[in-house]
Amino acid sequence: MSTDILTLKGIRKSFFGTEVLHGIDVSIRKGTVHGLVGENGAGKSTLMNVLGGVFRPDEGEMLVDGKPYAPQSPKDAQKAHIAFVHQELNLFSNLTVAENLFIEDLPLGAFQQVKYKQMEQETVRYLKDFQIDVNPKTKVENLSMGVRQSIEIAKALIINADVVIFDEPTTSLTKVEKDQLFRIIADLKARNVTIIYISHILEDVFELCDDISVLRDGSLITTMPAGETNRDALISLMVGRKLENVYPTVEKTIGEEILCCKHIASGSLVKDAGLTLHRGEILGVFGLMGSGRTELMRALFGLDKISGGEIIYKGKNFTHHTPKQAIEAGIAFVTEDRRDEGLLMPKPVEENLLLVHLPALAGKTGVVDQRKGEEMADASIKALHTKVQNKKTQLVCNLSGGNQQKVVLGKWIMHEPEVLILDEPTRGVDVGAKYEIYTIIQERAKEQSSVLVVSSEMEELMGICDRIVVMSAGRMAGEIECSEFEQNSIMEMALAGGGKA
Amino acid sequence: MNEKAGKGLQLSWNHLYEYGVFVIFLLMIIVFAFSNPHFFTVKNAILIVEQSSPLMLGVCGMAFVLMLGGIDISAGANMYLSAVTSALVMQKFAESNGPGGSAVYLIGIFTALLVGAAIGLVNGCFIVKFKMVPFIMTLAMTSVLTGIGLILTKAELLPVRASGFQPSSIRVGPVSMVVVIVLLFTVVFHYLLKYTVYGRQLMAQGNNEEAARKLGIRTKRNAIIAYVICGAMAGFGGVLSAGQVGALSSNFAKGNEFDIIPAAVLGGISLFGGKGSILPGAVIGIVLVNTITNGLTMMAANPYVYTIVRGVIIFIAVMLDSMNYKGELR
């Protein structure tokens, strides 16, 4: 009875020379709910995008109902009755609900006109199945995020799907909307539709799924019936790496408190967050995607407005500041997105390096001291072992990820910041360069700078931090000292607030 | 706590945005009516409608491009060159066949449509295929078109009426042929935008191009067609306007894009794409722009004041549009 509807064999996929899927073999039984779990960056979304026709695999083959399946586009996936509910919304906010549902295949009359009446009636009838009660003439921009999500799901299912992929469907849903979604999933299952469910919220995975597959670092670790495992075992499988000796250690002392923030609220993601940072300390901030970790850093640096709470910096209130004031006060921020936010990609290395320091180099006259700038750029390149042939002509976009990151770091360190905020400092950086970046971080701390490191790689934080705070759903979920670092308990904390109401 | 107050404020901004144009329109009419007894007359109203008509075609075409989030600055220069080419072709035709007859009209309008569409096609292809910024692409086009027009006319006055092309002299009731044609086209384009697959998909891609592409909507093709429509309508408007004026100077239609675009935007078509419709907004927009020009003329205002007023209209149009833009979650 339980034949496999989907079989993936040896799926490999690389992006820009880095392999992110190392030959995945997995089979999915017809009419089951199949959970897919793993840390951020484990390759879940990539794998599903391959299945959904968004990416083409470099190697491997797929079978749907025993027949070969090689989608060239999302359209092909739809033709094979595979529906994909994306994490982000793909609705047109300026159009009505009915138009959104039918935009690909609008019902037409004799004069090529859209038959609005018929379309709207069909919309009402169709949405009734999903217990969505909206006026089909309502523009999507006037609906709540939850209703939009439900409509997105309804839209994906309009193709009479045999397989439905849900990629983190509950992130923007309220409790009620989530229950509704689970009812829809149960209903689909009753109709022998197969469901692949990706989520960070393990409670949901256990509640919904028949089978669970665990991905880690682009490899499939195991597939097992949900009944044969439990939460703790699953977490171990998800993180289960041994800590290797890839982290430098430096003798240093931790001094007095330099930065302290309490009850910070900012935007929609940071609700009540606080932390304390000491001189010479490396403090890790861990949290899953959407936990508000990056947003907290942006608020600390003055990029996002703070709507509640206070920041005490060097004993003084420093709550409502601009990024410029933060820089002048000795705070530096290396963003997670170095391509768009950290570097001027089509500009040479030197120009990038001197960017922050420019006002200081110019002094009172406003004219930049070229020679001093060159000296400082040279010093930075040497200190950070940045591999640059010619700092004046080599463009940053032609450097490797690791060297790019060193340019970003060099740019800020030149300013000798007292607090260095690093968001995902080693993303897209190879192992060797990682070690060097860790060394740079440690050396800053040795010189009594304080470092805040945000990372989704838990292992990395455990390797370099003195202390780790964990964020979940915009709040602090816990704090662990270096001596008590343990992966499972950190993951527990991060997942704790995951099932937000 | 503060949510309610915020909402109330937002509502009033929305109201201002939605009805602001009508309020401005009414105020203007009142001011002009009091300052000149000849302003508030049927005769003057018809004059304003006549003057607005050729530009209305431009607004219709521009609506498609704006719906994409694009822009066509070359509309005015397109009007000029299309009118010049068309006038020259008509001149040749009249020389060999004698002036007058419906053939002149057909040939004249057909030429203008063709030239305009060709210009639009070039704009569209460069913008879509080479990902050029629409503003700069069409700005460059403006310069090229004006130059070609000046070479063709040797910068001399080019007569249009001599070849028998006088569309404004054909009357249909109280108005001319031009107004009727333009009304007809306005309705057709409104229908095309609002009730056909092409129009709906164009609005969808103007809102979220990435999502539209994921659904298999042919976004590139649609965009090029929008620029072609925009170009063709500018050309058509150009030749009709030439018929009204009677002769083409080197200043003909110069800067008309800055009447067309603000008129569309005042009428509720957003520069950010995906919003608005031709009826009734855009029609009111263009009539409003012409009413102001007309009223100022009647007040015997300093002609340089027009330039200032035009600037202020653009400013108000874009400000209202930007204030209303909520930066949708994509």
Short mmCIF file of N, CA and C in Angstrom, two decimals, chain A residues 18-163:
data_model
loop_
_atom_site.label_atom_id
_atom_site.label_comp_id
_atom_site.label_asym_id
_atom_site.label_seq_id
_atom_site.Cartn_x
_atom_site.Cartn_y
_atom_site.Cartn_z
N THR A 18 30.80 25.87 -4.74
CA THR A 18 30.67 25.24 -3.42
C THR A 18 29.50 24.27 -3.47
N GLU A 19 29.79 23.02 -3.18
CA GLU A 19 28.71 22.04 -3.23
C GLU A 19 27.86 22.15 -1.97
N VAL A 20 26.57 22.31 -2.16
CA VAL A 20 25.69 22.44 -0.99
C VAL A 20 24.82 21.20 -0.79
N LEU A 21 24.69 20.37 -1.82
CA LEU A 21 24.01 19.09 -1.66
C LEU A 21 24.97 18.01 -2.13
N HIS A 22 25.31 17.10 -1.21
CA HIS A 22 26.32 16.10 -1.55
C HIS A 22 25.68 14.75 -1.88
N GLY A 23 24.86 14.70 -2.88
CA GLY A 23 24.31 13.40 -3.27
C GLY A 23 23.24 12.92 -2.31
N ILE A 24 22.05 13.42 -2.47
CA ILE A 24 20.96 13.08 -1.55
C ILE A 24 20.14 11.94 -2.13
N ASP A 25 19.94 10.89 -1.33
CA ASP A 25 19.03 9.81 -1.70
C ASP A 25 17.89 9.80 -0.71
N VAL A 26 16.69 9.95 -1.20
CA VAL A 26 15.56 9.87 -0.27
C VAL A 26 14.31 9.41 -1.02
N SER A 27 13.49 8.63 -0.33
CA SER A 27 12.22 8.18 -0.91
C SER A 27 11.09 8.64 -0.02
N ILE A 28 10.01 9.02 -0.64
CA ILE A 28 8.87 9.51 0.13
C ILE A 28 7.64 8.67 -0.20
N ARG A 29 7.03 8.14 0.85
CA ARG A 29 5.89 7.22 0.65
C ARG A 29 4.63 7.99 0.29
N LYS A 30 3.87 7.40 -0.57
CA LYS A 30 2.64 8.04 -1.04
C LYS A 30 1.65 8.24 0.11
N GLY A 31 1.04 9.40 0.14
CA GLY A 31 -0.01 9.67 1.11
C GLY A 31 0.48 9.91 2.53
N THR A 32 1.77 10.16 2.70
CA THR A 32 2.28 10.44 4.04
C THR A 32 2.67 11.90 4.17
N VAL A 33 2.86 12.33 5.41
CA VAL A 33 3.44 13.64 5.66
C VAL A 33 4.89 13.41 6.04
N HIS A 34 5.77 13.98 5.24
CA HIS A 34 7.20 13.72 5.42
C HIS A 34 7.88 14.99 5.94
N GLY A 35 8.42 14.92 7.12
CA GLY A 35 9.09 16.09 7.70
C GLY A 35 10.53 16.17 7.25
N LEU A 36 10.98 17.40 7.01
CA LEU A 36 12.38 17.61 6.63
C LEU A 36 12.97 18.62 7.61
N VAL A 37 13.94 18.16 8.40
CA VAL A 37 14.50 19.06 9.40
C VAL A 37 16.00 19.18 9.23
N GLY A 38 16.56 20.22 9.80
CA GLY A 38 18.00 20.46 9.74
C GLY A 38 18.27 21.88 10.13
N GLU A 39 19.54 22.18 10.41
CA GLU A 39 19.89 23.55 10.78
C GLU A 39 19.77 24.47 9.58
N ASN A 40 19.88 25.78 9.84
CA ASN A 40 19.94 26.72 8.73
C ASN A 40 21.13 26.36 7.85
N GLY A 41 20.93 26.38 6.56
CA GLY A 41 22.04 26.11 5.67
C GLY A 41 22.35 24.64 5.49
N ALA A 42 21.49 23.75 6.02
CA ALA A 42 21.74 22.33 5.85
C ALA A 42 21.40 21.87 4.44
N GLY A 43 20.64 22.68 3.72
CA GLY A 43 20.31 22.33 2.34
C GLY A 43 18.86 21.95 2.11
N LYS A 44 18.01 22.16 3.11
CA LYS A 44 16.60 21.79 2.97
C LYS A 44 15.93 22.55 1.83
N SER A 45 16.07 23.88 1.89
CA SER A 45 15.39 24.68 0.89
C SER A 45 15.95 24.42 -0.50
N THR A 46 17.27 24.25 -0.59
CA THR A 46 17.88 23.96 -1.89
C THR A 46 17.31 22.67 -2.47
N LEU A 47 17.21 21.65 -1.62
CA LEU A 47 16.70 20.36 -2.08
C LEU A 47 15.27 20.52 -2.59
N MET A 48 14.47 21.26 -1.85
CA MET A 48 13.08 21.43 -2.27
C MET A 48 12.96 22.29 -3.53
N ASN A 49 13.87 23.23 -3.66
CA ASN A 49 13.86 24.03 -4.89
C ASN A 49 14.24 23.19 -6.10
N VAL A 50 15.08 22.20 -5.88
CA VAL A 50 15.40 21.26 -6.96
C VAL A 50 14.14 20.48 -7.32
N LEU A 51 13.46 20.02 -6.30
CA LEU A 51 12.24 19.23 -6.53
C LEU A 51 11.16 20.09 -7.19
N GLY A 52 11.10 21.35 -6.80
CA GLY A 52 10.05 22.23 -7.32
C GLY A 52 10.39 22.87 -8.66
N GLY A 53 11.56 22.51 -9.21
CA GLY A 53 11.89 23.01 -10.54
C GLY A 53 12.50 24.40 -10.55
N VAL A 54 12.80 24.95 -9.37
CA VAL A 54 13.39 26.29 -9.32
C VAL A 54 14.87 26.21 -9.69
N PHE A 55 15.57 25.20 -9.13
CA PHE A 55 16.97 24.94 -9.51
C PHE A 55 17.04 23.61 -10.25
N ARG A 56 18.04 23.49 -11.13
CA ARG A 56 18.28 22.19 -11.74
C ARG A 56 19.46 21.54 -11.02
N PRO A 57 19.35 20.25 -10.72
CA PRO A 57 20.46 19.59 -10.02
C PRO A 57 21.64 19.40 -10.98
N ASP A 58 22.86 19.37 -10.41
CA ASP A 58 24.03 19.12 -11.24
C ASP A 58 24.12 17.64 -11.60
N GLU A 59 23.68 16.81 -10.65
CA GLU A 59 23.75 15.37 -10.85
C GLU A 59 22.57 14.73 -10.17
N GLY A 60 22.29 13.49 -10.52
CA GLY A 60 21.24 12.75 -9.84
C GLY A 60 19.95 12.74 -10.63
N GLU A 61 19.04 11.87 -10.21
CA GLU A 61 17.77 11.80 -10.91
C GLU A 61 16.60 11.71 -9.93
N MET A 62 15.45 12.03 -10.45
CA MET A 62 14.25 12.01 -9.62
C MET A 62 13.18 11.19 -10.33
N LEU A 63 12.41 10.46 -9.53
CA LEU A 63 11.30 9.69 -10.07
C LEU A 63 10.01 10.12 -9.38
N VAL A 64 8.98 10.38 -10.16
CA VAL A 64 7.67 10.64 -9.59
C VAL A 64 6.76 9.50 -10.02
N ASP A 65 6.22 8.77 -9.05
CA ASP A 65 5.37 7.62 -9.36
C ASP A 65 6.09 6.64 -10.28
N GLY A 66 7.39 6.51 -10.08
CA GLY A 66 8.17 5.57 -10.88
C GLY A 66 8.60 6.10 -12.23
N LYS A 67 8.11 7.27 -12.61
CA LYS A 67 8.48 7.82 -13.92
C LYS A 67 9.56 8.89 -13.74
N PRO A 68 10.50 8.97 -14.66
CA PRO A 68 11.55 9.99 -14.54
C PRO A 68 10.95 11.39 -14.56
N TYR A 69 11.56 12.26 -13.76
CA TYR A 69 11.03 13.61 -13.61
C TYR A 69 12.22 14.57 -13.59
N ALA A 70 12.28 15.45 -14.59
CA ALA A 70 13.40 16.40 -14.66
C ALA A 70 12.86 17.78 -14.99
N PRO A 71 12.36 18.49 -14.00
CA PRO A 71 11.71 19.77 -14.26
C PRO A 71 12.71 20.83 -14.70
N GLN A 72 12.32 21.60 -15.71
CA GLN A 72 13.16 22.71 -16.17
C GLN A 72 12.72 24.02 -15.55
N SER A 73 11.50 24.05 -15.02
CA SER A 73 10.95 25.29 -14.49
C SER A 73 9.85 24.93 -13.49
N PRO A 74 9.42 25.90 -12.68
CA PRO A 74 8.31 25.63 -11.76
C PRO A 74 7.06 25.16 -12.50
N LYS A 75 6.91 25.58 -13.74
CA LYS A 75 5.76 25.15 -14.53
C LYS A 75 5.75 23.63 -14.72
N ASP A 76 6.94 23.07 -14.99
CA ASP A 76 7.04 21.63 -15.17
C ASP A 76 6.65 20.90 -13.90
N ALA A 77 7.04 21.46 -12.76
CA ALA A 77 6.69 20.85 -11.49
C ALA A 77 5.17 20.84 -11.33
N GLN A 78 4.55 21.95 -11.71
CA GLN A 78 3.09 22.01 -11.60
C GLN A 78 2.43 20.98 -12.50
N LYS A 79 3.01 20.80 -13.69
CA LYS A 79 2.44 19.82 -14.61
C LYS A 79 2.53 18.42 -14.03
N ALA A 80 3.59 18.17 -13.24
CA ALA A 80 3.74 16.88 -12.60
C ALA A 80 2.94 16.81 -11.29
N HIS A 81 2.09 17.81 -11.08
CA HIS A 81 1.24 17.90 -9.89
C HIS A 81 2.03 18.00 -8.59
N ILE A 82 3.13 18.74 -8.67
CA ILE A 82 3.89 19.04 -7.46
C ILE A 82 3.70 20.52 -7.15
N ALA A 83 3.11 20.79 -6.01
CA ALA A 83 2.85 22.18 -5.62
C ALA A 83 3.87 22.61 -4.58
N PHE A 84 4.24 23.89 -4.62
CA PHE A 84 5.28 24.39 -3.73
C PHE A 84 4.74 25.64 -3.03
N VAL A 85 4.61 25.56 -1.71
CA VAL A 85 4.21 26.74 -0.96
C VAL A 85 5.48 27.37 -0.40
N HIS A 86 5.87 28.49 -0.99
CA HIS A 86 7.15 29.10 -0.62
C HIS A 86 7.06 29.80 0.73
N GLN A 87 8.24 29.97 1.31
CA GLN A 87 8.33 30.65 2.60
C GLN A 87 7.88 32.10 2.46
N GLU A 88 8.36 32.75 1.40
CA GLU A 88 7.95 34.13 1.19
C GLU A 88 6.68 34.15 0.34
N LEU A 89 5.93 35.20 0.49
CA LEU A 89 4.67 35.26 -0.23
C LEU A 89 4.89 35.68 -1.67
N ASN A 90 4.12 35.09 -2.55
CA ASN A 90 4.23 35.42 -3.97
C ASN A 90 2.93 35.95 -4.52
N LEU A 91 2.20 36.69 -3.70
CA LEU A 91 0.93 37.22 -4.17
C LEU A 91 1.14 38.63 -4.73
N PHE A 92 0.19 39.06 -5.56
CA PHE A 92 0.23 40.42 -6.10
C PHE A 92 -0.69 41.29 -5.24
N SER A 93 -0.11 42.16 -4.46
CA SER A 93 -0.89 42.89 -3.46
C SER A 93 -1.85 43.88 -4.10
N ASN A 94 -1.58 44.28 -5.35
CA ASN A 94 -2.46 45.28 -5.99
C ASN A 94 -3.67 44.64 -6.66
N LEU A 95 -3.71 43.32 -6.71
CA LEU A 95 -4.83 42.66 -7.37
C LEU A 95 -5.77 42.05 -6.32
N THR A 96 -6.96 41.66 -6.79
CA THR A 96 -7.93 41.08 -5.86
C THR A 96 -7.60 39.62 -5.59
N VAL A 97 -8.27 39.07 -4.59
CA VAL A 97 -8.07 37.67 -4.24
C VAL A 97 -8.36 36.78 -5.45
N ALA A 98 -9.49 37.05 -6.11
CA ALA A 98 -9.88 36.22 -7.26
C ALA A 98 -8.84 36.32 -8.37
N GLU A 99 -8.37 37.53 -8.64
CA GLU A 99 -7.38 37.70 -9.70
C GLU A 99 -6.10 36.94 -9.38
N ASN A 100 -5.72 36.99 -8.11
CA ASN A 100 -4.51 36.28 -7.71
C ASN A 100 -4.63 34.78 -7.93
N LEU A 101 -5.79 34.23 -7.60
CA LEU A 101 -5.96 32.79 -7.75
C LEU A 101 -5.92 32.38 -9.21
N PHE A 102 -6.45 33.23 -10.08
CA PHE A 102 -6.63 32.82 -11.47
C PHE A 102 -5.67 33.51 -12.44
N ILE A 103 -4.70 34.26 -11.94
CA ILE A 103 -3.89 35.11 -12.82
C ILE A 103 -3.23 34.33 -13.96
N GLU A 104 -2.90 33.07 -13.72
CA GLU A 104 -2.25 32.31 -14.78
C GLU A 104 -3.23 31.85 -15.83
N ASP A 105 -4.48 31.75 -15.45
CA ASP A 105 -5.46 31.17 -16.37
C ASP A 105 -6.80 31.87 -16.17
N LEU A 106 -6.84 33.15 -16.54
CA LEU A 106 -8.05 33.92 -16.31
C LEU A 106 -9.17 33.44 -17.23
N PRO A 107 -10.39 33.25 -16.70
CA PRO A 107 -11.49 32.82 -17.55
C PRO A 107 -11.90 33.96 -18.47
N LEU A 108 -11.99 33.67 -19.77
CA LEU A 108 -12.24 34.73 -20.75
C LEU A 108 -13.58 34.57 -21.45
N GLY A 109 -14.14 35.70 -21.80
CA GLY A 109 -15.41 35.70 -22.53
C GLY A 109 -15.18 35.89 -24.02
N ALA A 110 -16.27 36.18 -24.74
CA ALA A 110 -16.24 36.26 -26.20
C ALA A 110 -15.36 37.41 -26.69
N PHE A 111 -15.24 38.47 -25.88
CA PHE A 111 -14.44 39.63 -26.30
C PHE A 111 -13.08 39.64 -25.63
N GLN A 112 -12.59 38.47 -25.31
CA GLN A 112 -11.31 38.35 -24.62
C GLN A 112 -11.33 39.05 -23.26
N GLN A 113 -12.53 39.31 -22.76
CA GLN A 113 -12.57 40.01 -21.49
C GLN A 113 -12.57 39.01 -20.34
N VAL A 114 -11.99 39.43 -19.24
CA VAL A 114 -11.96 38.56 -18.07
C VAL A 114 -13.37 38.47 -17.50
N LYS A 115 -13.83 37.25 -17.27
CA LYS A 115 -15.18 37.08 -16.71
C LYS A 115 -15.09 37.18 -15.20
N TYR A 116 -15.22 38.40 -14.72
CA TYR A 116 -15.05 38.64 -13.28
C TYR A 116 -16.07 37.89 -12.44
N LYS A 117 -17.34 37.95 -12.87
CA LYS A 117 -18.41 37.30 -12.10
C LYS A 117 -18.11 35.83 -11.88
N GLN A 118 -17.84 35.15 -12.98
CA GLN A 118 -17.59 33.71 -12.91
C GLN A 118 -16.37 33.42 -12.04
N MET A 119 -15.31 34.23 -12.25
CA MET A 119 -14.08 34.03 -11.51
C MET A 119 -14.31 34.22 -10.01
N GLU A 120 -15.10 35.22 -9.69
CA GLU A 120 -15.34 35.50 -8.27
C GLU A 120 -16.20 34.42 -7.62
N GLN A 121 -17.17 33.93 -8.38
CA GLN A 121 -17.99 32.84 -7.84
C GLN A 121 -17.13 31.60 -7.60
N GLU A 122 -16.30 31.27 -8.57
CA GLU A 122 -15.43 30.10 -8.42
C GLU A 122 -14.49 30.27 -7.24
N THR A 123 -14.01 31.50 -7.05
CA THR A 123 -13.10 31.76 -5.94
C THR A 123 -13.78 31.47 -4.61
N VAL A 124 -15.00 31.97 -4.47
CA VAL A 124 -15.73 31.75 -3.22
C VAL A 124 -15.91 30.25 -2.98
N ARG A 125 -16.33 29.56 -4.03
CA ARG A 125 -16.58 28.12 -3.91
C ARG A 125 -15.27 27.40 -3.54
N TYR A 126 -14.22 27.78 -4.22
CA TYR A 126 -12.94 27.11 -4.00
C TYR A 126 -12.40 27.38 -2.60
N LEU A 127 -12.47 28.63 -2.17
CA LEU A 127 -11.91 28.98 -0.87
C LEU A 127 -12.72 28.39 0.28
N LYS A 128 -13.97 28.07 0.01
CA LYS A 128 -14.80 27.45 1.04
C LYS A 128 -14.16 26.14 1.51
N ASP A 129 -13.59 25.40 0.58
CA ASP A 129 -12.91 24.15 0.93
C ASP A 129 -11.81 24.38 1.96
N PHE A 130 -11.25 25.57 1.93
CA PHE A 130 -10.15 25.88 2.85
C PHE A 130 -10.63 26.69 4.04
N GLN A 131 -11.93 26.85 4.13
CA GLN A 131 -12.54 27.63 5.20
C GLN A 131 -11.97 29.05 5.26
N ILE A 132 -11.66 29.58 4.08
CA ILE A 132 -11.20 30.97 4.03
C ILE A 132 -12.41 31.81 3.64
N ASP A 133 -12.75 32.74 4.47
CA ASP A 133 -13.95 33.53 4.21
C ASP A 133 -13.54 34.96 3.88
N VAL A 134 -13.25 35.21 2.62
CA VAL A 134 -12.93 36.59 2.22
C VAL A 134 -13.75 36.94 0.98
N ASN A 135 -13.97 38.22 0.83
CA ASN A 135 -14.62 38.71 -0.38
C ASN A 135 -13.63 38.57 -1.54
N PRO A 136 -14.00 37.89 -2.61
CA PRO A 136 -13.04 37.70 -3.71
C PRO A 136 -12.63 39.00 -4.38
N LYS A 137 -13.39 40.07 -4.11
CA LYS A 137 -13.06 41.36 -4.72
C LYS A 137 -12.09 42.17 -3.87
N THR A 138 -11.75 41.66 -2.68
CA THR A 138 -10.82 42.39 -1.81
C THR A 138 -9.43 42.37 -2.42
N LYS A 139 -8.77 43.51 -2.37
CA LYS A 139 -7.38 43.54 -2.79
C LYS A 139 -6.52 42.88 -1.71
N VAL A 140 -5.52 42.14 -2.15
CA VAL A 140 -4.69 41.38 -1.22
C VAL A 140 -3.99 42.31 -0.22
N GLU A 141 -3.67 43.54 -0.64
CA GLU A 141 -2.94 44.44 0.27
C GLU A 141 -3.75 44.78 1.51
N ASN A 142 -5.07 44.55 1.45
CA ASN A 142 -5.90 44.86 2.61
C ASN A 142 -6.13 43.66 3.52
N LEU A 143 -5.43 42.56 3.27
CA LEU A 143 -5.63 41.36 4.09
C LEU A 143 -4.48 41.18 5.07
N SER A 144 -4.75 40.46 6.16
CA SER A 144 -3.69 40.19 7.13
C SER A 144 -2.71 39.17 6.55
N MET A 145 -1.52 39.12 7.15
CA MET A 145 -0.50 38.20 6.65
C MET A 145 -0.99 36.76 6.70
N GLY A 146 -1.72 36.41 7.74
CA GLY A 146 -2.19 35.04 7.88
C GLY A 146 -3.13 34.65 6.76
N VAL A 147 -4.07 35.53 6.46
CA VAL A 147 -5.03 35.24 5.39
C VAL A 147 -4.28 35.14 4.06
N ARG A 148 -3.29 36.03 3.90
CA ARG A 148 -2.52 35.98 2.67
C ARG A 148 -1.84 34.61 2.52
N GLN A 149 -1.28 34.14 3.64
CA GLN A 149 -0.60 32.85 3.61
C GLN A 149 -1.58 31.75 3.22
N SER A 150 -2.78 31.80 3.80
CA SER A 150 -3.79 30.78 3.49
C SER A 150 -4.14 30.83 2.01
N ILE A 151 -4.25 32.03 1.48
CA ILE A 151 -4.59 32.16 0.06
C ILE A 151 -3.46 31.64 -0.80
N GLU A 152 -2.25 31.93 -0.37
CA GLU A 152 -1.09 31.42 -1.10
C GLU A 152 -1.13 29.89 -1.17
N ILE A 153 -1.48 29.28 -0.04
CA ILE A 153 -1.56 27.82 -0.01
C ILE A 153 -2.68 27.34 -0.94
N ALA A 154 -3.83 27.99 -0.83
CA ALA A 154 -4.96 27.62 -1.67
C ALA A 154 -4.58 27.73 -3.15
N LYS A 155 -3.83 28.78 -3.46
CA LYS A 155 -3.42 29.00 -4.84
C LYS A 155 -2.51 27.88 -5.33
N ALA A 156 -1.60 27.47 -4.45
CA ALA A 156 -0.66 26.41 -4.84
C ALA A 156 -1.42 25.11 -5.09
N LEU A 157 -2.52 24.91 -4.36
CA LEU A 157 -3.22 23.63 -4.46
C LEU A 157 -4.21 23.59 -5.61
N ILE A 158 -4.37 24.70 -6.29
CA ILE A 158 -5.38 24.77 -7.35
C ILE A 158 -5.04 23.83 -8.50
N ILE A 159 -3.80 23.35 -8.55
CA ILE A 159 -3.40 22.48 -9.66
C ILE A 159 -3.72 21.02 -9.40
N ASN A 160 -4.48 20.71 -8.36
CA ASN A 160 -4.79 19.32 -8.05
C ASN A 160 -3.53 18.54 -7.72
N ALA A 161 -2.81 19.03 -6.75
CA ALA A 161 -1.48 18.50 -6.48
C ALA A 161 -1.53 17.08 -5.91
N ASP A 162 -0.55 16.28 -6.31
CA ASP A 162 -0.33 14.99 -5.68
C ASP A 162 0.69 15.11 -4.56
N VAL A 163 1.61 16.06 -4.75
CA VAL A 163 2.65 16.29 -3.75
C VAL A 163 2.65 17.79 -3.42
#
